[in-house]
Amino acid sequence: ADAGRSRFAARPRVSRAGGVAVEAERLVSSVWVLLARSRSMGSRCGRVCWKWGSPLRRLTGFSRLLSTAVLAPQICVVGSGPAGFYTAQHLLKHHRLARVDIYEKLPVPFGLVRFGVAPDHPEVKNVINTFTQTAHSDRCSYYGNITIGKDVTVKELQRAYHAVVLSYGAEDNRILGIPGENLSGVYSARAFVGWYNGLPENRDLKPDLSSETAVVLGQGNVALDVARVLLSPLDILGKTDITEGSLAAIACSKIKRVWLVGRRGPLQVAFTIKELREMINLPGTRPLLDPADFTGLGDVVKDVPRPRKRLTELMVKSALEKPGEKEASRWAAATKEWGLKFQRSPLEVLPAADGKQARGIRMAVTRLEGSGESARAVPTGEVEELECGLILSSIGYRSLPLDSLIPFDPKLGIIPNSLGRVQGTPGLYCSGWVKRGPTGVIITTMNDSFDTAQSVLEDLQSGVLDLSNTKEGFKSVRSILHSRGVHPVTFSDWETIDAAEVARGKLAGKPREKIVDPQEMLQLISH
Amino acid sequence: CRRSRGTGGPPAAAQLALTSCNLFDSSADRVTVHFINRDGERLTAMAKEGESLLEVVVNQNLGIDGFGACEGTLACSTCHLIFEEDVFQKLDAITDEELDMLDLAYGLTDTSRLGCQVCVKKVMDGLTVQVPMEVADMRRGLEVGKQSK
């Protein structure tokens, strides 16, 4: 750890020509930041800072009188998921004057926390509380129902704000690129998750749950999520915020077996131990793990870092060890099952006689070259077929370019950037999946967002972002939206929708009943 | 004081403060705990016996960014703390559930624990814990003045 050396100390001191007001502003910003931090410290440190802070406070008051309009940076964040909110939170906390406006395409906020996290993982959604606190800050505003790139352009945002942060995530998915991918019965896991989580664009998915076997391509946490939702006892699912429509469909589901298929081996699985443990313990189900896949693996991971070691040991134990009495009787009574298939790479989705439905999947048997995280799957020439009527491809989300003027790397699916500063575009930043790629859990995005916010703060401090240029912020955007007939949804409007969802949920014994029709949401708030 | 699962509910501070206040009267002994923040600053707090270290951070409003995202429900690793060896050995045994989440923490060490699962005891008076550097922090330190590829 870089003990005693503040991140703020590393900032370059850029001297600029400018009036007293501008110089005073920089002094004010530094002092305010120091005072803010001293307030958050323990009593001993705080006293020291306040002591020399007093004469400066008189100066700062004077400077503020001179140039209040100049001093408050106007910052805009595009996207209200974890990346957007954590970036906003960090900016508001570490800059006493900054105003942050968060824009969102949907009427409702929170992105993947609302639409991605599984319904039976409510604790993960606790971050909504801290985001709500941020939204309630008097220097923060939320504006939903605004599509950047359509209702207002990034260029128009840049005219209105000192800094624009793109945090709009990954709304698409990677495609398999194999024949039969578009047959009925084949969906992206992203769309399936959107369906059961009430994402408006997926509400009419109507996935075909009429066959006995489902195949999930991919072995990450999303793959486990969809398998778990397909196989969970209905009384458990029925108490979550899963949508009414999808719960009804799952209640009629014939699916008894879910295979999670990966191109590589057990040592390359991308899911994590908590989720695996949950799957192994899922009531009413038994795991199908081929002992041949796991023999000897316990020794291989003896010296590997603890996370991979424990994950592998759990799989090995479940596959090779005789289950205890309780587990054995649970597995014997199970009516549903799930399993892991390794070293199988999808080649083709096979059509049924009618040529429209999927009836199975043909896969190449692979062998591994190399080991560990960088092992590569190479076809052996052997081929295998698996009968199934539902195929969910869980091979990754994917970001899309928002605007042709913004740099975008289509191969990596990210906005080219350095520490969150968009390449070649001063004043433009990015955070979250659109910056790093669509992997990681909330903590990953949180750290990343703080990192981008730090870049913005540094640029404010150094003058790279010119605060002498007064920016109107939402004031100018509002008139643009008005002229285009677009009505923003405020955070208070969201709270009305939220209250309605919670009230409806209460009637059904659920934390909330999500409204899946954006028109219904807008009607509720009389838009 | 192990915090187990809880669904989304009232804001963290209110929920946790309520829980620990119920346990003790105002004359309870205080335990001094020092948190070394990511930038090296020392944050000192007077904790109540029985409070988890997460509760200490929340209740005393210590300025540690992003601490305790899941509000003590073992659904994240943002309350990850690094202990001194001798103190670490004396802590209550770690559960599988805590290990599962700790395994995902950045900068995991042999003396790491999740703050929401460690409760303050009188014998810990003067305890110093380190808030770990995050991946982003370390990378930023290396890249000052340099463009990444």
XYZ file of C-alpha atoms in Angstrom:
676
model
C 0.000 0.000 0.000
C 1.186 3.481 -0.792
C 1.066 4.528 2.845
C 0.754 8.227 3.565
C 0.678 9.269 -0.068
C -2.705 10.512 -1.144
C -3.930 9.834 -4.637
C -4.694 13.548 -4.767
C -1.021 14.373 -4.237
C -0.153 12.727 -7.526
C -2.206 15.169 -9.545
C -0.220 17.396 -11.921
C -0.413 21.082 -11.131
C -1.329 22.671 -14.418
C -1.005 26.411 -14.360
C -3.374 28.275 -16.592
C -3.799 31.864 -17.592
C -6.985 33.135 -16.093
C -8.583 35.556 -13.748
C -8.567 35.591 -9.977
C -11.857 33.749 -10.004
C -10.415 30.784 -11.868
C -7.312 30.517 -9.687
C -9.457 30.900 -6.624
C -11.713 28.156 -7.948
C -8.852 25.701 -8.051
C -7.870 26.695 -4.560
C -11.472 26.396 -3.459
C -11.823 22.939 -5.024
C -8.667 21.688 -3.311
C -9.681 23.180 0.016
C -13.198 21.870 -0.241
C -11.928 18.416 -1.091
C -9.530 18.508 1.853
C -12.227 19.783 4.190
C -14.640 17.143 2.983
C -12.083 14.440 3.580
C -11.117 15.844 6.957
C -14.770 15.706 7.966
C -14.890 12.050 7.186
C -11.780 11.264 9.185
C -11.592 10.452 12.847
C -11.516 13.285 15.361
C -7.721 13.554 15.668
C -7.001 14.073 11.975
C -10.028 16.295 11.556
C -8.871 18.731 14.211
C -5.529 19.270 12.516
C -7.110 20.077 9.160
C -9.766 22.375 10.567
C -7.108 24.379 12.389
C -5.385 25.628 9.263
C -8.601 25.450 7.291
C -10.271 28.469 8.949
C -8.417 31.349 7.252
C -8.838 29.526 3.942
C -12.549 29.211 4.567
C -12.797 33.005 4.664
C -10.952 33.175 1.349
C -13.075 30.472 -0.198
C -16.251 32.282 0.843
C -15.021 35.398 -0.904
C -14.057 33.516 -4.044
C -17.416 31.831 -4.156
C -19.151 35.181 -4.069
C -17.075 36.214 -7.078
C -17.660 33.199 -9.218
C -20.342 30.816 -8.006
C -21.520 30.020 -11.504
C -18.001 29.094 -12.610
C -17.280 26.830 -9.694
C -19.859 24.055 -10.005
C -18.888 21.428 -12.563
C -21.835 20.043 -14.519
C -21.389 16.341 -15.117
C -23.596 13.954 -17.031
C -23.667 10.164 -16.686
C -25.297 8.025 -19.380
C -26.740 4.876 -17.839
C -28.258 4.265 -14.411
C -26.916 0.811 -13.629
C -24.152 0.156 -11.075
C -21.516 1.822 -13.267
C -23.533 5.009 -13.640
C -24.531 5.231 -10.010
C -21.143 4.369 -8.566
C -19.447 6.904 -10.851
C -21.955 9.542 -9.762
C -21.567 8.585 -6.113
C -17.806 8.945 -6.170
C -17.958 12.307 -7.956
C -20.508 13.711 -5.524
C -18.586 12.465 -2.517
C -15.201 13.795 -3.584
C -16.229 17.106 -5.110
C -18.250 19.473 -2.943
C -19.774 21.418 -5.796
C -20.195 19.055 -8.726
C -23.682 18.476 -10.082
C -24.282 15.050 -11.571
C -27.231 14.200 -13.815
C -27.877 10.527 -14.569
C -29.668 9.692 -17.814
C -31.412 6.373 -18.490
C -33.108 4.958 -21.566
C -35.842 3.149 -19.656
C -38.273 4.910 -17.364
C -36.874 2.892 -14.433
C -33.310 2.955 -13.068
C -30.685 0.467 -11.866
C -29.877 -1.466 -15.022
C -28.673 -5.010 -14.411
C -29.298 -4.800 -10.688
C -32.979 -4.805 -11.585
C -32.849 -6.730 -14.858
C -29.830 -9.029 -14.543
C -29.451 -10.192 -10.936
C -31.470 -13.376 -10.430
C -34.824 -13.041 -8.616
C -33.664 -15.456 -5.912
C -30.612 -13.275 -5.122
C -32.276 -10.321 -3.404
C -29.249 -9.517 -1.173
C -27.207 -8.611 -4.231
C -29.858 -5.970 -4.973
C -29.217 -4.212 -1.638
C -26.975 -1.815 -3.563
C -30.205 -0.165 -4.717
C -30.349 1.427 -1.254
C -27.042 3.203 -1.665
C -27.976 4.229 -5.218
C -31.248 5.637 -3.913
C -29.326 7.705 -1.367
C -27.156 9.053 -4.181
C -30.194 9.925 -6.289
C -31.636 11.827 -3.324
C -28.525 14.002 -3.055
C -29.395 17.622 -3.825
C -26.622 17.769 -6.433
C -27.839 14.682 -8.260
C -30.784 14.235 -10.616
C -32.092 11.182 -12.419
C -33.718 11.518 -15.832
C -35.314 8.355 -17.211
C -37.069 7.672 -20.504
C -34.339 9.439 -22.459
C -32.447 7.586 -25.183
C -29.051 9.152 -25.770
C -28.243 9.047 -29.447
C -31.912 9.472 -30.348
C -33.670 11.951 -28.037
C -30.490 13.914 -27.483
C -27.057 13.382 -28.979
C -23.769 12.964 -27.158
C -22.597 16.147 -28.869
C -25.549 18.046 -27.391
C -24.699 16.590 -23.981
C -21.111 17.716 -24.349
C -22.332 21.236 -25.068
C -24.441 21.178 -21.935
C -21.997 19.507 -19.528
C -18.310 19.863 -18.614
C -17.907 16.104 -18.601
C -19.966 13.246 -20.031
C -19.485 9.727 -18.670
C -20.749 6.828 -20.771
C -21.880 3.990 -18.510
C -24.483 2.342 -20.674
C -23.256 -1.213 -20.351
C -23.794 -4.132 -22.691
C -27.326 -4.512 -24.004
C -26.608 -7.155 -26.626
C -25.046 -10.614 -26.570
C -22.351 -12.481 -28.456
C -23.732 -14.763 -31.129
C -22.753 -18.384 -31.645
C -22.374 -17.996 -35.395
C -23.497 -21.564 -36.096
C -26.197 -22.957 -38.392
C -29.592 -23.335 -36.768
C -28.969 -20.530 -34.307
C -32.209 -18.861 -35.375
C -34.433 -21.906 -34.994
C -37.313 -21.733 -32.571
C -36.203 -22.855 -29.145
C -32.811 -21.138 -29.300
C -32.370 -17.963 -27.245
C -29.570 -15.961 -25.743
C -29.338 -16.370 -21.980
C -29.388 -12.562 -21.903
C -32.870 -12.486 -23.441
C -34.055 -15.309 -21.175
C -32.800 -13.463 -18.085
C -34.410 -10.265 -19.384
C -37.654 -12.210 -19.830
C -37.915 -13.521 -16.268
C -36.647 -10.240 -14.847
C -39.191 -8.072 -16.644
C -36.964 -6.258 -19.107
C -39.550 -4.627 -21.402
C -37.865 -5.632 -24.685
C -37.921 -9.326 -23.714
C -41.430 -9.541 -22.298
C -42.797 -11.326 -25.361
C -40.003 -13.889 -25.628
C -42.353 -16.871 -24.996
C -39.521 -19.367 -24.626
C -40.415 -22.931 -25.566
C -40.318 -24.924 -22.324
C -42.130 -27.971 -23.710
C -39.218 -30.395 -24.001
C -37.517 -32.449 -21.305
C -33.948 -31.337 -21.821
C -32.425 -27.889 -22.015
C -28.838 -27.138 -23.013
C -27.078 -24.030 -21.771
C -23.942 -23.170 -23.724
C -21.470 -21.588 -21.338
C -20.374 -22.256 -17.770
C -20.480 -18.874 -16.079
C -22.719 -17.516 -13.338
C -25.367 -16.502 -15.859
C -25.508 -20.126 -17.078
C -26.047 -21.271 -13.488
C -28.695 -18.596 -12.971
C -30.788 -19.725 -15.937
C -30.392 -23.403 -14.996
C -31.466 -22.631 -11.457
C -34.501 -20.631 -12.532
C -35.536 -23.446 -14.898
C -35.292 -26.080 -12.163
C -36.164 -24.269 -8.912
C -39.197 -25.438 -6.950
C -42.122 -23.170 -7.806
C -42.860 -22.295 -4.194
C -39.373 -20.795 -3.911
C -39.594 -18.896 -7.199
C -43.090 -17.718 -6.342
C -41.818 -15.687 -3.397
C -39.290 -13.731 -5.468
C -39.681 -10.724 -7.778
C -39.715 -12.960 -10.865
C -42.409 -11.676 -13.205
C -45.894 -13.137 -13.011
C -45.878 -14.046 -16.699
C -42.616 -15.952 -16.601
C -43.559 -17.717 -13.370
C -46.746 -18.964 -15.037
C -44.756 -20.190 -18.035
C -42.221 -21.950 -15.830
C -45.074 -23.565 -13.907
C -46.108 -25.246 -17.191
C -42.545 -26.139 -18.100
C -41.730 -29.764 -18.983
C -38.020 -29.264 -18.508
C -36.539 -31.877 -16.196
C -32.879 -31.717 -17.113
C -30.434 -28.905 -17.822
C -26.927 -29.440 -19.189
C -24.326 -26.697 -18.860
C -21.934 -27.269 -21.753
C -18.435 -25.781 -21.943
C -15.750 -25.904 -24.613
C -12.990 -26.427 -22.097
C -12.623 -28.406 -18.865
C -13.521 -28.227 -15.163
C -10.467 -26.097 -14.437
C -11.752 -23.396 -16.755
C -15.307 -23.007 -15.465
C -16.213 -19.356 -15.109
C -18.886 -19.681 -12.453
C -17.991 -19.045 -8.830
C -18.250 -21.226 -5.759
C -21.209 -19.624 -4.019
C -23.393 -20.121 -7.085
C -22.141 -23.680 -7.594
C -22.854 -24.547 -3.972
C -26.355 -23.173 -4.391
C -26.902 -25.352 -7.450
C -25.627 -28.490 -5.709
C -28.027 -27.793 -2.835
C -31.033 -26.898 -5.021
C -34.075 -28.671 -3.563
C -35.745 -31.279 -5.744
C -32.707 -31.689 -7.990
C -29.667 -33.926 -8.306
C -26.328 -33.124 -9.975
C -25.063 -35.208 -12.903
C -21.289 -35.057 -12.768
C -19.241 -37.633 -14.671
C -16.521 -38.943 -12.321
C -14.242 -39.389 -15.351
C -14.153 -35.597 -15.738
C -12.868 -35.118 -12.196
C -10.553 -38.003 -11.370
C -7.159 -36.750 -10.293
C -8.187 -33.111 -10.419
C -7.871 -32.688 -6.660
C -4.114 -33.204 -6.934
C -3.765 -30.872 -9.913
C -5.163 -27.915 -7.955
C -3.211 -28.472 -4.743
C -0.943 -25.500 -5.409
C -3.306 -23.307 -7.356
C -4.653 -20.007 -5.821
C -7.306 -20.613 -3.196
C -10.408 -19.470 -5.167
C -9.815 -21.907 -8.068
C -8.700 -24.605 -5.637
C -11.838 -24.469 -3.487
C -14.125 -24.280 -6.519
C -12.504 -27.347 -8.098
C -12.479 -29.240 -4.810
C -16.218 -28.675 -4.445
C -16.872 -30.110 -7.910
C -14.528 -33.041 -7.264
C -16.190 -33.781 -3.941
C -19.677 -33.734 -5.464
C -18.595 -35.932 -8.355
C -16.410 -38.485 -6.600
C -17.392 -38.698 -2.964
C -20.282 -40.794 -1.717
C -22.997 -38.358 -0.567
C -24.036 -38.219 3.090
C -27.323 -39.852 4.107
C -29.404 -36.681 3.880
C -28.000 -35.703 0.520
C -28.314 -39.218 -0.839
C -32.016 -39.408 -0.012
C -32.588 -35.907 -1.434
C -30.917 -36.924 -4.685
C -32.849 -40.190 -4.807
C -36.152 -38.298 -4.461
C -35.197 -35.621 -6.981
C -37.433 -35.184 -10.020
C -35.098 -32.808 -11.833
C -31.432 -32.891 -12.636
C -28.610 -30.711 -13.926
C -25.122 -31.560 -15.108
C -21.858 -30.249 -16.516
C -20.524 -31.397 -19.878
C -16.973 -30.473 -20.731
C -14.880 -30.176 -23.869
C -17.859 -29.801 -26.192
C -17.981 -26.935 -28.713
C -21.297 -26.207 -30.508
C -21.241 -26.850 -34.265
C -24.876 -26.795 -35.327
C -28.376 -26.633 -33.904
C -30.309 -29.530 -35.420
C -33.825 -28.902 -36.722
C -36.871 -31.025 -36.069
C -38.844 -32.535 -38.965
C -40.756 -29.275 -39.502
C -37.489 -27.470 -40.086
C -38.452 -24.701 -37.664
C -37.880 -26.075 -34.164
C -34.621 -27.060 -32.535
C -34.479 -30.765 -31.634
C -30.856 -31.147 -30.654
C -27.350 -29.815 -30.890
C -24.279 -31.213 -32.634
C -21.009 -30.508 -30.864
C -17.317 -30.991 -31.571
C -15.396 -32.931 -28.946
C -12.332 -30.891 -28.002
C -9.032 -31.453 -26.276
C -7.142 -28.851 -24.282
C -3.878 -27.238 -25.323
C -2.130 -25.490 -22.497
C -3.512 -25.299 -18.988
C -5.161 -23.018 -16.502
C -7.003 -19.873 -17.539
C -5.254 -19.710 -20.914
C -5.980 -23.288 -22.008
C -7.363 -23.491 -25.536
C -10.001 -25.936 -26.818
C -8.975 -27.646 -30.055
C -11.358 -29.938 -32.015
C -10.365 -33.608 -32.058
C -12.481 -34.456 -35.093
C -14.924 -36.414 -32.986
C -18.506 -35.197 -32.897
C -21.400 -35.735 -30.480
C -25.108 -34.969 -30.533
C -27.348 -34.049 -27.623
C -31.116 -34.152 -27.826
C -32.812 -31.013 -26.496
C -35.679 -28.625 -27.230
C -34.359 -25.504 -25.512
C -30.932 -24.013 -26.105
C -29.697 -20.975 -24.200
C -26.440 -19.459 -25.337
C -24.669 -17.948 -22.351
C -21.401 -16.940 -23.985
C -21.255 -13.312 -22.988
C -22.998 -9.960 -23.200
C -21.880 -7.372 -25.747
C -21.848 -3.576 -25.885
C -23.093 -1.631 -28.878
C -21.834 1.695 -30.228
C -24.076 4.530 -29.104
C -23.210 7.162 -31.649
C -21.016 7.079 -34.752
C -18.946 9.972 -33.412
C -17.833 8.060 -30.326
C -14.772 5.804 -30.714
C -15.752 2.122 -30.419
C -13.727 -1.058 -30.812
C -16.104 -3.600 -32.410
C -13.701 -6.495 -31.858
C -13.378 -5.987 -28.113
C -16.834 -4.449 -27.813
C -15.606 -1.548 -25.711
C -14.987 2.184 -25.989
C -11.223 2.662 -26.332
C -10.039 4.470 -23.250
C -7.214 5.045 -20.828
C -8.221 4.999 -17.163
C -11.744 5.870 -18.271
C -10.788 8.802 -20.492
C -12.180 8.104 -23.971
C -9.358 8.140 -26.474
C -9.038 11.282 -28.502
C -12.140 12.893 -27.003
C -11.486 15.277 -24.102
C -14.452 15.675 -21.808
C -15.748 12.204 -22.601
C -15.315 9.301 -20.198
C -16.611 5.773 -19.758
C -17.125 3.353 -16.890
C -18.413 -0.172 -16.337
C -18.873 -2.871 -18.941
C -18.722 -0.506 -21.911
C -15.230 0.448 -20.697
C -13.801 -2.897 -19.650
C -15.931 -5.559 -21.273
C -18.966 -7.433 -19.929
C -17.514 -9.488 -17.088
C -17.304 -9.171 -13.361
C -19.660 -8.700 -10.458
C -20.845 -5.512 -8.821
C -17.598 -4.928 -6.894
C -15.648 -5.054 -10.160
C -17.860 -2.391 -11.684
C -17.763 -0.370 -8.477
C -13.970 -0.166 -8.429
C -13.901 0.584 -12.117
C -16.440 3.377 -11.740
C -14.499 4.944 -8.872
C -11.466 4.793 -11.130
C -13.200 6.701 -13.926
C -14.602 9.206 -11.439
C -11.047 9.718 -10.222
C -9.963 10.603 -13.766
C -12.771 13.159 -13.994
C -11.784 14.653 -10.623
C -8.164 14.879 -11.689
C -9.125 16.610 -14.927
C -11.316 19.064 -13.021
C -8.450 19.799 -10.660
C -5.801 20.184 -13.343
C -7.894 22.319 -15.645
C -8.160 19.781 -18.474
C -11.884 20.317 -17.968
C -12.261 24.063 -18.320
C -14.690 25.288 -15.684
C -14.466 28.885 -16.864
C -16.715 27.670 -19.668
C -20.096 27.926 -18.021
C -22.299 24.971 -18.820
C -26.057 24.931 -18.452
C -26.415 21.252 -17.608
C -29.957 19.921 -17.674
C -31.390 23.372 -18.308
C -30.331 23.250 -21.959
C -31.106 19.557 -22.338
C -34.634 20.108 -21.020
C -35.448 22.545 -23.819
C -34.019 20.167 -26.424
C -36.162 17.328 -25.057
C -39.222 19.542 -24.884
C -38.816 20.524 -28.530
C -38.655 16.824 -29.418
C -41.658 15.835 -27.326
C -39.669 13.723 -24.882
C -40.774 13.684 -21.227
C -38.114 12.734 -18.691
C -39.071 10.487 -15.801
C -37.749 11.822 -12.505
C -36.555 9.816 -9.530
C -39.697 10.773 -7.711
C -41.682 9.333 -10.638
C -39.665 6.112 -10.277
C -40.626 6.041 -6.602
C -44.275 6.149 -7.641
C -43.718 3.199 -9.972
C -41.689 1.462 -7.258
C -44.490 1.878 -4.708
C -47.029 0.483 -7.175
C -44.840 -2.563 -7.879
C -44.309 -3.223 -4.189
C -48.033 -2.873 -3.474
C -48.944 -5.303 -6.254
C -46.261 -7.686 -5.085
C -47.636 -7.663 -1.551
C -50.930 -9.090 -2.824
C -49.020 -12.010 -4.327
C -46.596 -12.559 -1.445
C -43.664 -11.197 -3.459
C -41.268 -8.310 -2.786
C -42.670 -6.610 -5.897
C -44.616 -7.326 -9.055
C -42.584 -5.702 -11.816
C -44.388 -3.660 -14.422
C -43.053 -4.862 -17.770
C -44.810 -2.450 -20.111
C -43.116 0.961 -20.360
C -46.419 2.508 -21.464
C -48.044 1.293 -18.287
C -45.195 2.840 -16.299
C -45.661 6.173 -18.052
C -49.425 6.090 -17.573
C -48.918 5.466 -13.862
C -46.999 8.729 -13.577
C -49.376 10.491 -15.973
C -46.956 11.133 -18.797
C -22.863 -11.097 15.703
C -22.698 -12.986 12.429
C -24.831 -11.190 9.910
C -26.747 -13.695 7.827
C -28.929 -13.225 4.796
C -31.340 -10.359 4.565
C -33.402 -9.099 1.676
C -33.256 -5.578 0.327
C -34.735 -3.312 2.951
C -34.234 -0.035 4.745
C -30.998 1.863 4.181
C -27.896 0.211 5.602
C -27.092 2.714 8.317
C -30.581 2.668 9.761
C -30.820 -1.106 9.684
C -27.423 -1.862 11.143
C -27.441 0.932 13.691
C -30.780 -0.303 14.975
C -29.428 -3.825 15.350
C -26.341 -2.934 17.367
C -27.968 -0.221 19.488
C -30.485 -2.704 20.768
C -27.755 -4.843 22.261
C -26.011 -2.386 24.548
C -26.750 0.560 26.819
C -24.795 3.783 26.499
C -22.289 2.926 29.238
C -20.903 -0.045 27.273
C -17.144 -0.038 26.909
C -15.772 1.312 23.684
C -13.036 -0.379 21.696
C -10.621 1.683 19.613
C -10.278 0.475 16.032
C -8.037 2.007 13.374
C -8.749 1.587 9.662
C -5.899 2.370 7.286
C -7.697 3.626 4.184
C -6.558 2.916 0.630
C -4.682 6.193 0.372
C -2.796 5.554 3.602
C -4.917 7.723 5.877
C -5.748 6.428 9.317
C -9.403 6.524 10.310
C -9.986 5.969 14.002
C -13.287 4.861 15.447
C -14.622 4.050 18.910
C -16.529 0.842 18.339
C -19.050 -0.882 20.569
C -18.261 -4.435 21.672
C -20.243 -6.834 19.526
C -20.508 -4.533 16.520
C -19.211 -5.965 13.276
C -16.470 -3.980 11.609
C -18.898 -3.175 8.802
C -21.304 -1.703 11.330
C -18.466 0.385 12.762
C -17.689 1.847 9.329
C -21.352 2.537 8.550
C -22.405 3.838 11.971
C -19.417 6.156 12.265
C -19.619 7.309 8.670
C -15.992 6.506 7.969
C -14.972 7.676 4.511
C -14.174 4.312 2.944
C -15.508 4.300 -0.603
C -17.961 1.569 -1.533
C -17.678 -0.332 1.740
C -20.385 -2.883 2.470
C -22.354 -2.821 -0.778
C -24.576 -5.799 0.103
C -25.160 -4.508 3.638
C -23.672 -7.468 5.457
C -25.518 -10.287 3.706
C -22.483 -12.177 2.349
C -23.321 -11.285 -1.235
C -20.218 -9.225 -2.055
C -16.626 -8.716 -0.918
C -16.525 -4.950 -0.563
C -15.961 -5.062 3.213
C -12.713 -6.991 2.727
C -10.146 -6.084 5.403
C -6.578 -7.209 6.069
C -5.606 -8.004 9.651
C -2.291 -8.272 11.430
C -1.165 -11.903 11.775
C -1.503 -12.215 15.536
C -4.978 -10.660 15.607
C -6.084 -12.763 12.632
C -5.255 -15.965 14.470
C -7.510 -14.983 17.368
C -10.603 -14.229 15.275
C -13.616 -16.545 15.327
C -13.436 -19.366 12.798
C -14.329 -18.500 9.230
C -17.334 -20.206 7.633
C -17.548 -21.675 4.141
C -20.026 -18.962 3.228
C -17.570 -16.214 4.153
C -14.717 -17.995 2.374
C -16.842 -18.274 -0.764
C -17.209 -14.492 -0.970
C -13.714 -13.715 0.286
C -12.375 -15.814 -2.591
C -13.654 -13.127 -4.972
C -11.973 -10.237 -3.190
C -9.192 -8.235 -4.810
C -5.810 -8.389 -3.149
C -6.699 -11.450 -1.087
C -4.093 -12.213 1.597
C -3.585 -14.938 4.169
C -4.906 -12.606 6.860
C -7.973 -11.340 5.006
C -11.498 -11.415 6.389
C -14.832 -9.805 5.550
C -15.593 -6.942 7.926
C -19.267 -7.866 8.175
C -18.336 -11.196 9.763
C -15.800 -9.977 12.327
C -17.149 -8.638 15.596
C -15.346 -6.257 17.855
C -14.226 -7.667 21.211
C -12.609 -5.888 24.159
C -9.322 -7.749 23.547
C -9.146 -6.072 20.141
C -8.705 -2.612 21.639
C -6.238 -0.682 19.489
C -6.812 -3.004 16.543
C -5.490 -1.783 13.188
C -6.927 -3.113 9.952
C -5.973 -2.297 6.389
C -8.500 -1.523 3.676
C -7.011 -3.332 0.670
C -5.909 -1.540 -2.457
C -8.136 -2.320 -5.413
C -6.951 -3.447 -8.847
C -7.795 -0.053 -10.268
C -5.702 1.716 -7.614
C -2.643 -0.392 -8.318
C -2.895 0.078 -12.048
C -3.317 3.831 -11.694
C -0.167 4.023 -9.595
C 1.824 2.352 -12.385
C 0.332 4.393 -15.178
C 0.778 7.964 -14.001
C 1.928 9.917 -17.028
C 1.573 6.943 -19.388
C -1.124 6.057 -21.914
C -2.351 2.485 -21.733
C -2.517 0.553 -25.010
